[in-house]
Structure formats: C-alpha cells, structure tokens
Coordinates of C-alpha atoms in Angstrom, one line a residue:
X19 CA 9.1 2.9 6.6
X20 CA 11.0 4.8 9.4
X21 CA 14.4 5.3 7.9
X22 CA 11.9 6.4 4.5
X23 CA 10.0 9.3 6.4
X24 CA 13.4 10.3 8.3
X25 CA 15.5 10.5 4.7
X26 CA 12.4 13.1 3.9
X27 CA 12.1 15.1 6.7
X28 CA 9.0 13.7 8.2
X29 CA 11.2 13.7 12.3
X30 CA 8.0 14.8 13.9
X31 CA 5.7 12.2 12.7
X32 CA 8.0 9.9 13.1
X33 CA 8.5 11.3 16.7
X34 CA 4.9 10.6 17.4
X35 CA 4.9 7.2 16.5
X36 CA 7.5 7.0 19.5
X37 CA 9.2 3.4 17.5
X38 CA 11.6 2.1 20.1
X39 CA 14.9 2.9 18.4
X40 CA 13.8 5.6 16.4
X41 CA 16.2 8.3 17.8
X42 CA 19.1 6.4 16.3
X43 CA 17.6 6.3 12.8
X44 CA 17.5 10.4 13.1
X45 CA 21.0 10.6 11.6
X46 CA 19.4 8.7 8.1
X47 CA 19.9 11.4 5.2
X48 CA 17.7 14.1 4.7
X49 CA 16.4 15.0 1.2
X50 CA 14.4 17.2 -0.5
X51 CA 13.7 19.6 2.4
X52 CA 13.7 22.3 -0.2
X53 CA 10.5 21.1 -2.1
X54 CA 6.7 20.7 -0.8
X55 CA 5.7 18.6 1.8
X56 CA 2.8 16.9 -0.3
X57 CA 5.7 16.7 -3.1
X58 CA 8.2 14.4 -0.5
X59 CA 4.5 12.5 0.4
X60 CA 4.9 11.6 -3.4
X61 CA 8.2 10.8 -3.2
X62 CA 7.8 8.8 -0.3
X63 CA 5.2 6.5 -1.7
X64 CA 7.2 5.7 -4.9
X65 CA 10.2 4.6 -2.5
X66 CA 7.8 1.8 -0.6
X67 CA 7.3 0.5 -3.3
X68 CA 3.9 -1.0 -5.2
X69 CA 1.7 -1.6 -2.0
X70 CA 2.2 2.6 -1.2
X71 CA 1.8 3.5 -5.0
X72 CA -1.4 1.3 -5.3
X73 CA -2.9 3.3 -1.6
X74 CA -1.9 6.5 -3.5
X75 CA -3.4 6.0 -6.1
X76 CA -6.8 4.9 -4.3
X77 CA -6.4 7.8 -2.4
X78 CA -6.4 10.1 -5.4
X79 CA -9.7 9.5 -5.4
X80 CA -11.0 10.3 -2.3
X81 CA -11.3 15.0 -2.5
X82 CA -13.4 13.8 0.8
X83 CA -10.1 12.9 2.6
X84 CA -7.5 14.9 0.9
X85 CA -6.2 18.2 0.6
X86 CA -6.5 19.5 -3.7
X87 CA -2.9 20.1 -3.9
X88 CA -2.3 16.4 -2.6
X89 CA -5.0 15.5 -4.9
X90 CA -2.5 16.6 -7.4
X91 CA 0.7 14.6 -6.0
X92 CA -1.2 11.5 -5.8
X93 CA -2.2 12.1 -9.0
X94 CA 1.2 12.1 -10.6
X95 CA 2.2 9.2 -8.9
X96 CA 4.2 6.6 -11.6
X97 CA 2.5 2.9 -11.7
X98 CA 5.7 1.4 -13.6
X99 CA 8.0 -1.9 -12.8
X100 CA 10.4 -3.9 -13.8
X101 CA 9.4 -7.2 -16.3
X102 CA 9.0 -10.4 -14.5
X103 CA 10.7 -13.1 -16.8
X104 CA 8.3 -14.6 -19.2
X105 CA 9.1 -18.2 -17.7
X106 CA 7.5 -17.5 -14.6
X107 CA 4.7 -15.4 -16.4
X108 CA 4.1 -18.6 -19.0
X109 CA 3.9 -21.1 -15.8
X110 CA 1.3 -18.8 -14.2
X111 CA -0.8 -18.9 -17.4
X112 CA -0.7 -22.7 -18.0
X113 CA -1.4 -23.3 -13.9
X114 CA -4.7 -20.8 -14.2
X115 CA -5.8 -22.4 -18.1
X116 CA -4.9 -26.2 -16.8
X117 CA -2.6 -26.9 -19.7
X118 CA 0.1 -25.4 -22.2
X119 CA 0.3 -22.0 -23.9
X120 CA 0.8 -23.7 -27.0
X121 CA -2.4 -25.6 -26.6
X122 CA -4.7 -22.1 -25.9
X123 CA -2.8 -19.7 -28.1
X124 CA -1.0 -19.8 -31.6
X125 CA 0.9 -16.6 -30.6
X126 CA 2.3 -15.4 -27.4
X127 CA 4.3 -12.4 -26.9
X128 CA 7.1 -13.3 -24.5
X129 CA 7.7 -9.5 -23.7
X130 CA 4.6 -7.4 -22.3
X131 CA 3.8 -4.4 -23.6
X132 CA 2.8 -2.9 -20.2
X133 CA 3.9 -3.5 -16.6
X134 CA 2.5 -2.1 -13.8
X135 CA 3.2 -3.2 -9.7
X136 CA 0.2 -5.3 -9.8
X137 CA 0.4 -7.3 -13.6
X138 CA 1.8 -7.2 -16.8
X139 CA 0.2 -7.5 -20.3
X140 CA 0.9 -9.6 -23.0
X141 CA -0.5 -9.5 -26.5
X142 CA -1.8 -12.9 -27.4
X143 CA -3.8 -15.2 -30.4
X144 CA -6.2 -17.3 -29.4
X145 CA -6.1 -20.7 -31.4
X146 CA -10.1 -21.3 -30.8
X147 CA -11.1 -18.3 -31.5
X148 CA -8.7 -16.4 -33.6
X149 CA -9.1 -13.5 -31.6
X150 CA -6.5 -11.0 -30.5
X151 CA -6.1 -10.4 -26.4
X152 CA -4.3 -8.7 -23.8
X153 CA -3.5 -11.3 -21.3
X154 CA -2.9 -10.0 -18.0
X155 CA -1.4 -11.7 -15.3
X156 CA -0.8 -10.9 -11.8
X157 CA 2.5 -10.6 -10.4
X158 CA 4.0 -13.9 -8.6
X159 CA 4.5 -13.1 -4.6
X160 CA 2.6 -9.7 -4.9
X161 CA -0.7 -10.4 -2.7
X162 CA 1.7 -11.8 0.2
X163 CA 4.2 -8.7 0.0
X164 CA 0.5 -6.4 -0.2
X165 CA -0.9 -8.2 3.3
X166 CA 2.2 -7.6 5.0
X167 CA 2.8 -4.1 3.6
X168 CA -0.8 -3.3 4.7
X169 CA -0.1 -4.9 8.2
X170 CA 2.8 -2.4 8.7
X171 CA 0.6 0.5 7.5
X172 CA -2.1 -0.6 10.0
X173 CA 0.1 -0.6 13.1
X174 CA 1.2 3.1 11.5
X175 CA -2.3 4.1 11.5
X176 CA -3.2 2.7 15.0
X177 CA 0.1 4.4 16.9
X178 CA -1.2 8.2 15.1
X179 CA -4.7 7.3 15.6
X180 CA -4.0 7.0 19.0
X181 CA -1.0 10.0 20.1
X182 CA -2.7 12.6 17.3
X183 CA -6.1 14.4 18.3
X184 CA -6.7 16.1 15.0
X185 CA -6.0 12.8 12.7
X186 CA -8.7 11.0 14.5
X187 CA -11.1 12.9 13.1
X188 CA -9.7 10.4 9.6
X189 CA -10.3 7.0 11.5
X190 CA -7.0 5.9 9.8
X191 CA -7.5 2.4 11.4
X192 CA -10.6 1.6 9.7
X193 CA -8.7 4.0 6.5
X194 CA -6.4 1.2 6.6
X195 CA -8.9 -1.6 6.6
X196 CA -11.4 -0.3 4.1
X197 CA -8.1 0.3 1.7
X198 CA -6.9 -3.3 2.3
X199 CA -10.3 -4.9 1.3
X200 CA -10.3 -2.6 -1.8
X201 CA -6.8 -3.4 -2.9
X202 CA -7.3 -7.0 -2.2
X203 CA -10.2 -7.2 -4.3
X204 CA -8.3 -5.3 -7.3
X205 CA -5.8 -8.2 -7.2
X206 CA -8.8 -10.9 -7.8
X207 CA -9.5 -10.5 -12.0
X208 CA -12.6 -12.9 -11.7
X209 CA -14.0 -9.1 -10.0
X210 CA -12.6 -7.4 -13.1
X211 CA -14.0 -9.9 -15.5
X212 CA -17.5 -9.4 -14.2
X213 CA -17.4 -5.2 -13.5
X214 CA -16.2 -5.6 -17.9
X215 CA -19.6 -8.4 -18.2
X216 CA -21.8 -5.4 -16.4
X217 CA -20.7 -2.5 -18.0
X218 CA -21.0 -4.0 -21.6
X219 CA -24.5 -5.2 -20.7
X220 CA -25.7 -1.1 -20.8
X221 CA -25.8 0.5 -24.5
X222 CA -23.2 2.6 -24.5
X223 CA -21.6 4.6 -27.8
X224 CA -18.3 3.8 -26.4
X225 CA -17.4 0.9 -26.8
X226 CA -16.1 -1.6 -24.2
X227 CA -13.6 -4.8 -24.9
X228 CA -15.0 -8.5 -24.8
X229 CA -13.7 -10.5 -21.9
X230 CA -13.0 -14.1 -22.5
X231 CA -14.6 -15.7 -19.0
X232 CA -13.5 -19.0 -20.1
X233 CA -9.5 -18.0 -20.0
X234 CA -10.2 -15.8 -17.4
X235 CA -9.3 -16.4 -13.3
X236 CA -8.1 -14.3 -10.3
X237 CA -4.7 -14.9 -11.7
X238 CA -5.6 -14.6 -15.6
X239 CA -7.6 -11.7 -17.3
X240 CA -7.9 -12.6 -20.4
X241 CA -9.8 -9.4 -22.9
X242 CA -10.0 -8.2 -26.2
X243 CA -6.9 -6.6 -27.8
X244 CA -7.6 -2.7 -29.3
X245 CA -5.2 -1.4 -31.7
X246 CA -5.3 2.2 -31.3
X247 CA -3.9 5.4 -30.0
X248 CA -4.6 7.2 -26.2
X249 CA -7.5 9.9 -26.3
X250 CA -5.6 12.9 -25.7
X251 CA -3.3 11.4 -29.0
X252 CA -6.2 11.9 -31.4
X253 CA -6.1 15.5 -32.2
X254 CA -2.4 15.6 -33.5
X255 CA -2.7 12.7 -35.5
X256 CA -5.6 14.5 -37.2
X257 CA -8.0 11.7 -36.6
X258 CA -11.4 13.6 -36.0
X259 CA -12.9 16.7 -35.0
X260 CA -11.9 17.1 -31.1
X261 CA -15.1 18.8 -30.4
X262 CA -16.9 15.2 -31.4
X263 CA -14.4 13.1 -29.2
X264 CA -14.7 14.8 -26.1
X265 CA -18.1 15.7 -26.2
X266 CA -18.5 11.6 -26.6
X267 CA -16.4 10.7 -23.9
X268 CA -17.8 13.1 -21.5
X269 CA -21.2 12.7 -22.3
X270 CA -20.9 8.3 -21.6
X271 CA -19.5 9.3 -18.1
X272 CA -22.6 11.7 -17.8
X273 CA -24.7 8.6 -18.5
X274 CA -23.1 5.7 -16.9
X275 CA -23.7 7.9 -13.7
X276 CA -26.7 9.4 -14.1
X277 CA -28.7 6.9 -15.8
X278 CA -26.6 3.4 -15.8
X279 CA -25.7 3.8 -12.0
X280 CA -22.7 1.9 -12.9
X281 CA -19.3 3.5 -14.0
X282 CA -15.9 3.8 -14.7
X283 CA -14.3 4.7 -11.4
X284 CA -10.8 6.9 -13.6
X285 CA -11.3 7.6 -17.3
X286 CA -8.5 9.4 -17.1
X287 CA -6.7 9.1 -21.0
X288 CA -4.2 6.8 -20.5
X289 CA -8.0 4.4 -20.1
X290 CA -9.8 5.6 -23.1
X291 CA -8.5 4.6 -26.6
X292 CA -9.6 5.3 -30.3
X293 CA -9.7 2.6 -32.8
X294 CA -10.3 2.9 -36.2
X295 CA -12.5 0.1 -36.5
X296 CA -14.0 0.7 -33.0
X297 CA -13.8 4.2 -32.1
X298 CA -13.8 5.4 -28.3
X299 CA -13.2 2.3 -26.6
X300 CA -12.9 2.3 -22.5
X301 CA -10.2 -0.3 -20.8
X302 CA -8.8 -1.2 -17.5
X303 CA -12.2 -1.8 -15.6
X304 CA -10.5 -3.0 -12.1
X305 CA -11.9 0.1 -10.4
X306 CA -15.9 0.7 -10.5
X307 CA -18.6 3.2 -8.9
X308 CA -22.3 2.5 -8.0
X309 CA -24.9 4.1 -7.5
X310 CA -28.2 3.5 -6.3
X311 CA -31.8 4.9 -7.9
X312 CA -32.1 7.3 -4.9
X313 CA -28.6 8.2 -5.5
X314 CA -28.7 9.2 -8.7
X315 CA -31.9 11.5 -8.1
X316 CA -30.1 12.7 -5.4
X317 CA -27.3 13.6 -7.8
X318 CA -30.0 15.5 -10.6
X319 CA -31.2 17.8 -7.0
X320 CA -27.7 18.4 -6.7
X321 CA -26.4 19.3 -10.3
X322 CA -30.1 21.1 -10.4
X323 CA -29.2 23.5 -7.4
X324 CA -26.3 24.3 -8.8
X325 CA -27.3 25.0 -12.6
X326 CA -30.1 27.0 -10.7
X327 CA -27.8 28.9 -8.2
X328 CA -30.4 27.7 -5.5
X329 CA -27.9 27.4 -2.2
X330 CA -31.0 26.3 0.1
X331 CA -31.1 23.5 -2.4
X332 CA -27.7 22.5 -2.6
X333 CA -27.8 22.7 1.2
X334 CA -30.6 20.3 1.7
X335 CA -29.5 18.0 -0.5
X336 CA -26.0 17.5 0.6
X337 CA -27.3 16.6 4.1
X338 CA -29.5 14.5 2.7
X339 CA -26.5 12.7 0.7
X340 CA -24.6 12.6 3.7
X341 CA -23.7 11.4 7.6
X342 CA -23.5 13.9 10.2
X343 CA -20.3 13.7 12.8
X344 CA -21.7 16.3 14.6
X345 CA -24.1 18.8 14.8
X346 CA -23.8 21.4 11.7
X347 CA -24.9 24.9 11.8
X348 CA -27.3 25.0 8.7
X349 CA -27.2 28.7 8.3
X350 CA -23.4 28.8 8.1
X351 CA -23.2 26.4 5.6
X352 CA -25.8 27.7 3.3
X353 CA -23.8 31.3 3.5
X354 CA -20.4 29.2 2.5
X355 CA -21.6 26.8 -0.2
X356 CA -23.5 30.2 -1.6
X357 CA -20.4 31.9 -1.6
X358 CA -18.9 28.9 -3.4
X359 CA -21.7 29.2 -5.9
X360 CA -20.6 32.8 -6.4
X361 CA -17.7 32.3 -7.0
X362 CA -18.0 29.7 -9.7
X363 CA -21.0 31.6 -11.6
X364 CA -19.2 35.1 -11.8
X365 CA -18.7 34.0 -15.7
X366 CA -20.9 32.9 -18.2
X367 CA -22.7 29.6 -17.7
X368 CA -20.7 28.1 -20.7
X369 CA -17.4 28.6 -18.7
X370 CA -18.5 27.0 -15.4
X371 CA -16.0 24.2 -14.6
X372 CA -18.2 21.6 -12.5
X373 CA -15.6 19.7 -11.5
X374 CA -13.6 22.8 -9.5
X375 CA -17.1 23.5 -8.1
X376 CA -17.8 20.2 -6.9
X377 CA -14.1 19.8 -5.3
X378 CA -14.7 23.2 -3.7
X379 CA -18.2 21.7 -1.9
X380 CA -16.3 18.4 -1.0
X381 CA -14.0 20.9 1.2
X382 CA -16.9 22.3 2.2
X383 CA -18.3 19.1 3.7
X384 CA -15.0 17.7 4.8
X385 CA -15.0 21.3 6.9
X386 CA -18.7 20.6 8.6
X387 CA -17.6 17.0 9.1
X388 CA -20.2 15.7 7.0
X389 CA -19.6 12.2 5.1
X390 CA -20.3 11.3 1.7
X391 CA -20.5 7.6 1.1
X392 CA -17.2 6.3 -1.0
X393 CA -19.2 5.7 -4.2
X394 CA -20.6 8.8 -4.3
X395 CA -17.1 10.6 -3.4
X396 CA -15.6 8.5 -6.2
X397 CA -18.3 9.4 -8.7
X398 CA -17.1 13.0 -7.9
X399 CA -13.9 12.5 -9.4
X400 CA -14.9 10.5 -11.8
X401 CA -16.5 13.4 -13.0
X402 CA -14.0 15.8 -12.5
X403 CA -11.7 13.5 -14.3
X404 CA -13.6 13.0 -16.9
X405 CA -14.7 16.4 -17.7
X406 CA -10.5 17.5 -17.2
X407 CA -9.8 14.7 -19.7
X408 CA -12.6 16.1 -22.1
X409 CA -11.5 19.6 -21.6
X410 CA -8.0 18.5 -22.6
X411 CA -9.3 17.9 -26.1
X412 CA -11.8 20.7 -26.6
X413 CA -11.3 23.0 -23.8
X414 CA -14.7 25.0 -24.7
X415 CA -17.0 21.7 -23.6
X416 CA -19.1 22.5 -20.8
X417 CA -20.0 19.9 -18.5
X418 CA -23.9 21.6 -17.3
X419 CA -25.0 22.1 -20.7
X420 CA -24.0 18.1 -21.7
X421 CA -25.9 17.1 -18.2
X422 CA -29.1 18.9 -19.3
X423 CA -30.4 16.4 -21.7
X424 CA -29.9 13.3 -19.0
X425 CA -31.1 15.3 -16.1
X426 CA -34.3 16.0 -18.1
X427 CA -34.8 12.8 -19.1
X428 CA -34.2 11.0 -15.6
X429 CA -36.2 14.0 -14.0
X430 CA -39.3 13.0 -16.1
X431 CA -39.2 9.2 -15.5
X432 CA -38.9 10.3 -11.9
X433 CA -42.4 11.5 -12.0
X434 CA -44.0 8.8 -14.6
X435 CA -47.3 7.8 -13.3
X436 CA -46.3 4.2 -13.3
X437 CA -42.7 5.2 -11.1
X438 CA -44.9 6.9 -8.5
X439 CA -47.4 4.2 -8.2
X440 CA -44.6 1.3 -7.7
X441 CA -43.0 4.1 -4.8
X442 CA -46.8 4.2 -3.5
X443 CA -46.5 0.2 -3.6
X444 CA -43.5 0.2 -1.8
X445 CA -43.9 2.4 1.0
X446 CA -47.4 0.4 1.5
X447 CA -46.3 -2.5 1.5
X448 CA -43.7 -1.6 4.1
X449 CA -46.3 0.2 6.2
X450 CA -47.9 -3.4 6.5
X451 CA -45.0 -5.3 7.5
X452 CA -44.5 -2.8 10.0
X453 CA -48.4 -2.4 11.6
X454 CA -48.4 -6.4 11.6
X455 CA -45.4 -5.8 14.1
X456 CA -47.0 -2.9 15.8
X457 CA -49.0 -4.5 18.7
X458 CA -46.7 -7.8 19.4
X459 CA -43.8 -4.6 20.5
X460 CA -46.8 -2.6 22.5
X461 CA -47.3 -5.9 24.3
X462 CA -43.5 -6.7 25.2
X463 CA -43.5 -2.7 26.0
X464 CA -46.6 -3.3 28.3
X465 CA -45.1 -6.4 29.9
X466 CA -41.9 -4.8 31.2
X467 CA -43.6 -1.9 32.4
X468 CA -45.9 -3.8 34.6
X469 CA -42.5 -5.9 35.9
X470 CA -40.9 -2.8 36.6
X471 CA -38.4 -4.1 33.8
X472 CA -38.3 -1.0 31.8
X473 CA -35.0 1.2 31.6
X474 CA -33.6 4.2 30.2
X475 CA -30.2 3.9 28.7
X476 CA -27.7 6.8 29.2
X477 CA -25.0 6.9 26.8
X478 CA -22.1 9.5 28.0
X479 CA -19.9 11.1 24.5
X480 CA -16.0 12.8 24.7
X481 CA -16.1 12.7 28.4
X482 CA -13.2 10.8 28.9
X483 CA -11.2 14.0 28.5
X484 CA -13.0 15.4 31.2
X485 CA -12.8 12.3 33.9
X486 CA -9.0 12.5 33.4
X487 CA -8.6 16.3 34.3
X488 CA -11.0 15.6 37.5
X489 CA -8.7 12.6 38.2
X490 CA -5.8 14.7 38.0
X491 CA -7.1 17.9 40.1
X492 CA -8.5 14.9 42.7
X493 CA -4.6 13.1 42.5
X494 CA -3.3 17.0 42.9
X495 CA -5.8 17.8 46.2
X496 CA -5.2 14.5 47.6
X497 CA -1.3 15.0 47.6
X498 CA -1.4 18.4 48.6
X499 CA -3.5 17.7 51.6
X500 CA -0.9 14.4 52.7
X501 CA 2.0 17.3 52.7
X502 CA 0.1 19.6 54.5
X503 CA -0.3 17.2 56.9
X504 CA 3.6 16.0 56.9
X505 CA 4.2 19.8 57.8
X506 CA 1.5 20.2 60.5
X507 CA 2.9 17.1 62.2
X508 CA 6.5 18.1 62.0
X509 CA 5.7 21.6 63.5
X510 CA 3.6 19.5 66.5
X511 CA 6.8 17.3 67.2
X512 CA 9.5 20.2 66.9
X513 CA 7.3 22.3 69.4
X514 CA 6.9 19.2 71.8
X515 CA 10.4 18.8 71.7
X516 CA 10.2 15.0 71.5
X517 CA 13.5 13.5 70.8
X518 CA 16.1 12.1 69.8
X519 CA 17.6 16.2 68.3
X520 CA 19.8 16.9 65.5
X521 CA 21.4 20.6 66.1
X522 CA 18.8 20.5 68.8
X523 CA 15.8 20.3 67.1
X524 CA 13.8 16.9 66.8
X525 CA 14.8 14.9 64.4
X526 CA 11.2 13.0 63.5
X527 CA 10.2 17.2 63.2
X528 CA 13.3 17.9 60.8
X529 CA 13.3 14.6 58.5
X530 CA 9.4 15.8 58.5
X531 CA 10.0 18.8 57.1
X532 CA 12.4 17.5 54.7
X533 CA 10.3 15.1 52.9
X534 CA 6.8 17.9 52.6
X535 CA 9.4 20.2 51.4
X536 CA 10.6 17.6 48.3
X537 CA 7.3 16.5 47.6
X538 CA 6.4 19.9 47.6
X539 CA 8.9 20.8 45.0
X540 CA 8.0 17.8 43.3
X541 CA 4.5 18.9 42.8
X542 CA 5.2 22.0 41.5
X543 CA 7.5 20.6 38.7
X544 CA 5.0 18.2 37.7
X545 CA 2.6 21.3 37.6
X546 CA 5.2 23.8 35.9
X547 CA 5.8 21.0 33.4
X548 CA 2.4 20.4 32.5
X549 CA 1.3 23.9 31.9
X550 CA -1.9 23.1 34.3
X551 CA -1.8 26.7 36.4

C-alpha cells in the first residue's frame, strides 16, 4: 500500500502515517504527477486490487462523504478480472448443490460470460425445471484476501485518524468498519437471494428475475437468465420510443422509494436490461436501500420544499432528516440552501435537474456537519443515478414532474382518516407504557434524594486540547523558575567566594552558570521550534 501511494505521489500522506521504513520506499517511481489527484486516487485503487475497487465503488455512493469530482473517479472505476478455471468453478458448484453438475443441469457453460473481483457468471439449463440461469459463483480465497485487505486499511485509517485533525471529522475507523460489514455481507448471496425474493414481492412494471432459492447458497446464486440488450443500447437498435423507456425506468425508482421503501441501491445501465419477451428487467440486486414510513414522508417534505422553492421548508426538514455534530447556525443555512434553490430554478421547471440539486444540498450538509443516515444518502444517488441513466435516453425527462403523481398519492394516504387514527393509537398507547412507569422513577428519584444519593454528572467536550497547552505553559514556568534559581545560586557562591576557583572564580559558581545558561538555550529552541511565542 506504501510503495502504491509513493509510485503516485501521495509522500505526504504517506509521511503522516510515519510507517517505520517508509523514507527508504521514497525512491519507488513516481507516476502520473501530471494528472488530478482524485484521477491517481482512481488509479490507486485499481492497482490494490478487488478489495480497493469494491470500497470505491461503495464509496461512490456516499455525496455525504465525498467530494463530486471524486464522485466521478469512483464512478469510472473498472470491476473486471481475470477467469478462474472452470474446474475450480464446477467443484464450488457441486460442494454448495451436494452433488454433480450433471445431476442439476443439462447445460453448463464452462466459460462465463461475466467476471467481476467478487464472482463470475455462467449461463446454465436446469434439468428440473428447464429453465435458463445465470449461475453466479463467488471467487475461491476472495473473503480471506478481503478480511486481511480490510485489516490493512483499518490500521491506515487508525494511524490518519489519529496524526490528521481535519480527517477526524470522517471517523475513518468506524469508515472502515461500517465498509467491512457491508462488503462482507455482499459476498454472502443467501442476502442477495432474499433482497431479489423482496423486491419481486412489490408490483412493479419492471420486471425483476426469478431466483431459484433451492440452488441458491452464500457461495451459489442461482437466477433467471434474460436475453436482452443494456438500457442505454435500446435506442440504436430502434427497439421503442426512448421517451417510453426512460420515463419507465425512472418512474419504478420514483416508486420503489417513495412508496415501496425498498430499492435498488445503482440502476445505473449496465443493471437494467430490455427483453423482448420481458421488457425493462432490473438485475444484480447485491446492493439495496430502505427506508422507513417516516422516511419516506420525510422525503415528499423535502422534494415538496423544493418543487415549492420554500427554503424554510427545506431547512426544517433536513434537520429533521438528520444528526447534528455541532451546533448549526439556522439562519446561515437557510440563506445557502436558498441560494442553492436559486440557482437550480433560474430555468423553467421542466429543466430542473434534481439530482445536481440534491448533490449540491448534500454539500451543504456535509459543510454544517449534519449527518444523513446511509440509506437515505444512498437513496440520493440512487436517484441521481437513476434520473442520469433516464436522461441518457430522453434527455427532456424531468424528474419533479414524474414525482408529482407519487408524492400526491402518498401525501393523501398520509392524511386518511384511518392513517391518523392508527398514529393517534400509537402515540396513546406509548403514552401509557410510559405513565405506568411514571411514579415507580419519581419514587427511586425521591429515594436518593432523601439519602443524599443524588448527583449531577458533568461531562467536559474538546478540552484535551486545552489541558495540554496548560501542561505545557506549567512544564515551561516550572523550568524557567529551576534556572532562575541555578543562576541566583551561582551568583551567591561567586560573590562568597567559596572555593575551590577556576581562573579565580568559584568553580560550583562557574559550572552553575554553565548549566542555567544550556538549559536556557535549550528552552528557547524548544520554544523557537514550536512556534509557541
């Protein structure tokens, strides 16, 4: 990883890591210098290989953590690998099923037709069935080469967390730790098996392949095969009016999230496919958003505040959505996300691209240091994605006007008699579990008071910062004041004239005056070098 950021220029981080040894990898080659620094972040990922490719790529969906033009790197980053043999692939298979391939499938493609870092895919006949299917297997060794990749990366993010103030603000530790789970759960396909079981279990125009649960394990996805041609393929090969296509694709994103709560986390086009006998047909389900009721009404204020040009709104609704790190200046933020909203509306409503505008407020709140929860960040570029992937067919489609018919409808059941009662019955009902609760906490209250048992709790925050200056000014004083005495005792001996002399002077006196002078000097260097005057 060192010799890697050294070959791309990256000395200073790699300086701050402060690796024992480090200074003699500084001679490794140097490439690229000429080209972006979020371009050799690219680079660097695709040289680490699949564990790094897989974090980009997660990472690509997080606007909340990184810069747009990142965004964009990350974006391009190439998911491709070499075969593995189909020997090993075929014992894999016949481990996970419990027999041979012969005895599951009358056909079995021995060379995939897609390989990625994590799997490849194989076309497939089932023999029961008589069904077509991708079978996708993991790659032998690849969860052992992930766990120690991701143990490197966390001693990474511990040694910045630690020597950088302004990355601390990213908690890359628990970065690290929240990546590993996800990544580790990508690797298990029972998870993608069941996120494929949910999603076909909402009606949905697009439509989604069958998984076969019964070949299926956290080795073995086994799903139905779709013959057919990538989204952004259909207008070329003259297959449909574009206007239909997009306006389809963008409009089952709109619903998973507004009204399934449960959607594809990148339908980007390489994941959406038209068939001929299927139509739009959405694959590769091993990353998935939710979102909860209150979420998604939530979402409908938001999406409302902006249609309406209402920054108060918007305001109160993002903090609403989101944690505070600090405390935020409300009227600040209202004037930026208004000039956001500005900015974005100076055309006609039909040109407003959402998915810039929503980016621009991420910044925004990444600025104030207010956090959106994950899902909801992902949902954002799920949206973005899937209004750029719509766009790229029929670039006229507008993503508010699509939204208008969903946010209505949700906005009505929002405020159905029978909705409002069952939030009446809710909050009620947790009103009495609290009273029953109510004078059983008076009492302990009561009790410690009477024992003189009751305490306040101080909590001190970013002080540390300040008990290491006083410790330093004290350390400074205290030293100062031991030289100053060296010197005043020196001067008493010399003018008592207490021997034994050197060039007649007393030599307790000189030797005196010799060490308060180097300590003296001492002190100043250590001050000088500091830049603490």
């Amino acid at each position: 990883v060192i010799v890697t950021l050294l070959k791309y220029g990256f000395e200073d981080l790699v300086q701050r890591l402060e690796f024992p040894g480090a200074e003699l990898l500084k001679r490794s080659a140097k490439e690229g210098k000429d080209v972006g620094t979020y371009v050799r972040v690219r680079h660097i990922l695709e040289d680490l290989g699949p564990t790094f490719i897989k974090i980009g790529q997660i990472m690509s969906l997080r606007p909340d953590l990184v810069p747009p033009d990142l965004l964009k790197e990350l974006s391009k980053l190439q998911d491709q690998a070499a075969t593995v043999e189909f020997k090993i692939i075929s014992s894999i298979v016949e481990k996970s099923l419990g027999g041979s391939i012969d005895d599951f499938f009358s056909d079995f493609e021995k060379t995939p037709f897609a390989a990625a870092s994590l799997s490849q895919v194989h076309r497939a006949l089932l023999k029961k069935e008589g069904i077509k299917v991708a079978v996708k297997v993991r790659r032998p060794g690849i969860r052992k080469m992930m766990e120690v990749d991701l143990d490197i990366l966390n001693v990474l993010a511990e040694r910045l967390h630690e020597r950088s103030n302004e990355l601390k603000i990213y908690d890359l530790p628990n970065l690290v730790k929240v990546t590993r789970r996800n990544l580790l759960k990508e690797l298990d396909f029972t998870r993608e098996a069941r996120n494929i079981k949910i999603a076909r279990s909402y009606h949905s125009e697009v439509y989604i392949p069958e998984v076969l649960m019964d070949y299926c394990s956290d080795r073995v996805l086994v799903t139905e095969f779709i013959e057919g041609i990538r989204l952004n393929e259909i207008e070329e090969n003259h297959l449909g009016d574009p206007y239909t296509f997009a306006r389809l694709g963008l409009n089952t994103a709109i619903k998973q999230i507004l009204e399934d709560g449960y959607f594809h986390a990148d339908p980007h086009p390489g994941n959406i496919i038209y068939s001929i006998e299927k139509g739009l047909c959405l694959i590769d389900w091993g990353m998935v958003g939710r979102l909860t009721e209150r979420d998604r009404y939530d979402l409908i204020d938001l999406i409302k505040a902006i249609v309406e040009k209402d920054s108060s709104l918007l305001m109160e609704t993002l903090l609403r959505m989101t944690v505070k790190e600090r405390e935020v200046d409300d009227r600040a933020l209202e004037r930026e996300l208004a000039e956001n909203l500005d900015m974005f509306f100076s055309g006609p409503i039909k040109e407003l691209n959402i998915g810039h505008l929503l980016l621009a407020i991420v910044d925004v709140l990444r600025e104030y240091r207010l956090k959106l929860p994950p899902d909801l960040v992902i949902m954002i570029k799920a949206l973005v994605t899937a209004e750029g992937t719509a766009r790229k067919i029929y670039p006229e489609l507008n993503i508010a006007s699509e939204a208008e018919s969903y946010i209505k409808k949700i906005a009505s059941k929002r405020f159905r008699a029978e909705i409002v009662w069952q939030g009446i019955k809710r909050a009620f009902s947790k009103f009495l579990s609290i009273q029953k609760d109510i004078p059983v906490r008076f009492l302990r209250i009561a009790d410690k008071i009477e024992r003189d048992e009751l305490g306040i709790r101080f909590r001190h925050e970013n002080l540390e910062s300040l008990n290491h200056t006083l410790e330093n000014i004290s350390n400074r004083i205290a030293f100062s004041v031991i030289i100053a005495a060296i010197v005043i005792g020196s001067s008493m001996i010399i003018t008592t004239g207490i021997g034994p002399f050197i060039f007649g002077f007393p030599a307790l006196g000189i030797i005196g005056y010799l060490i308060s002078s180097l300590l003296g000097l001492w002190l100043i260097v250590i001050i000088i070098r500091t830049k603490k005057y």
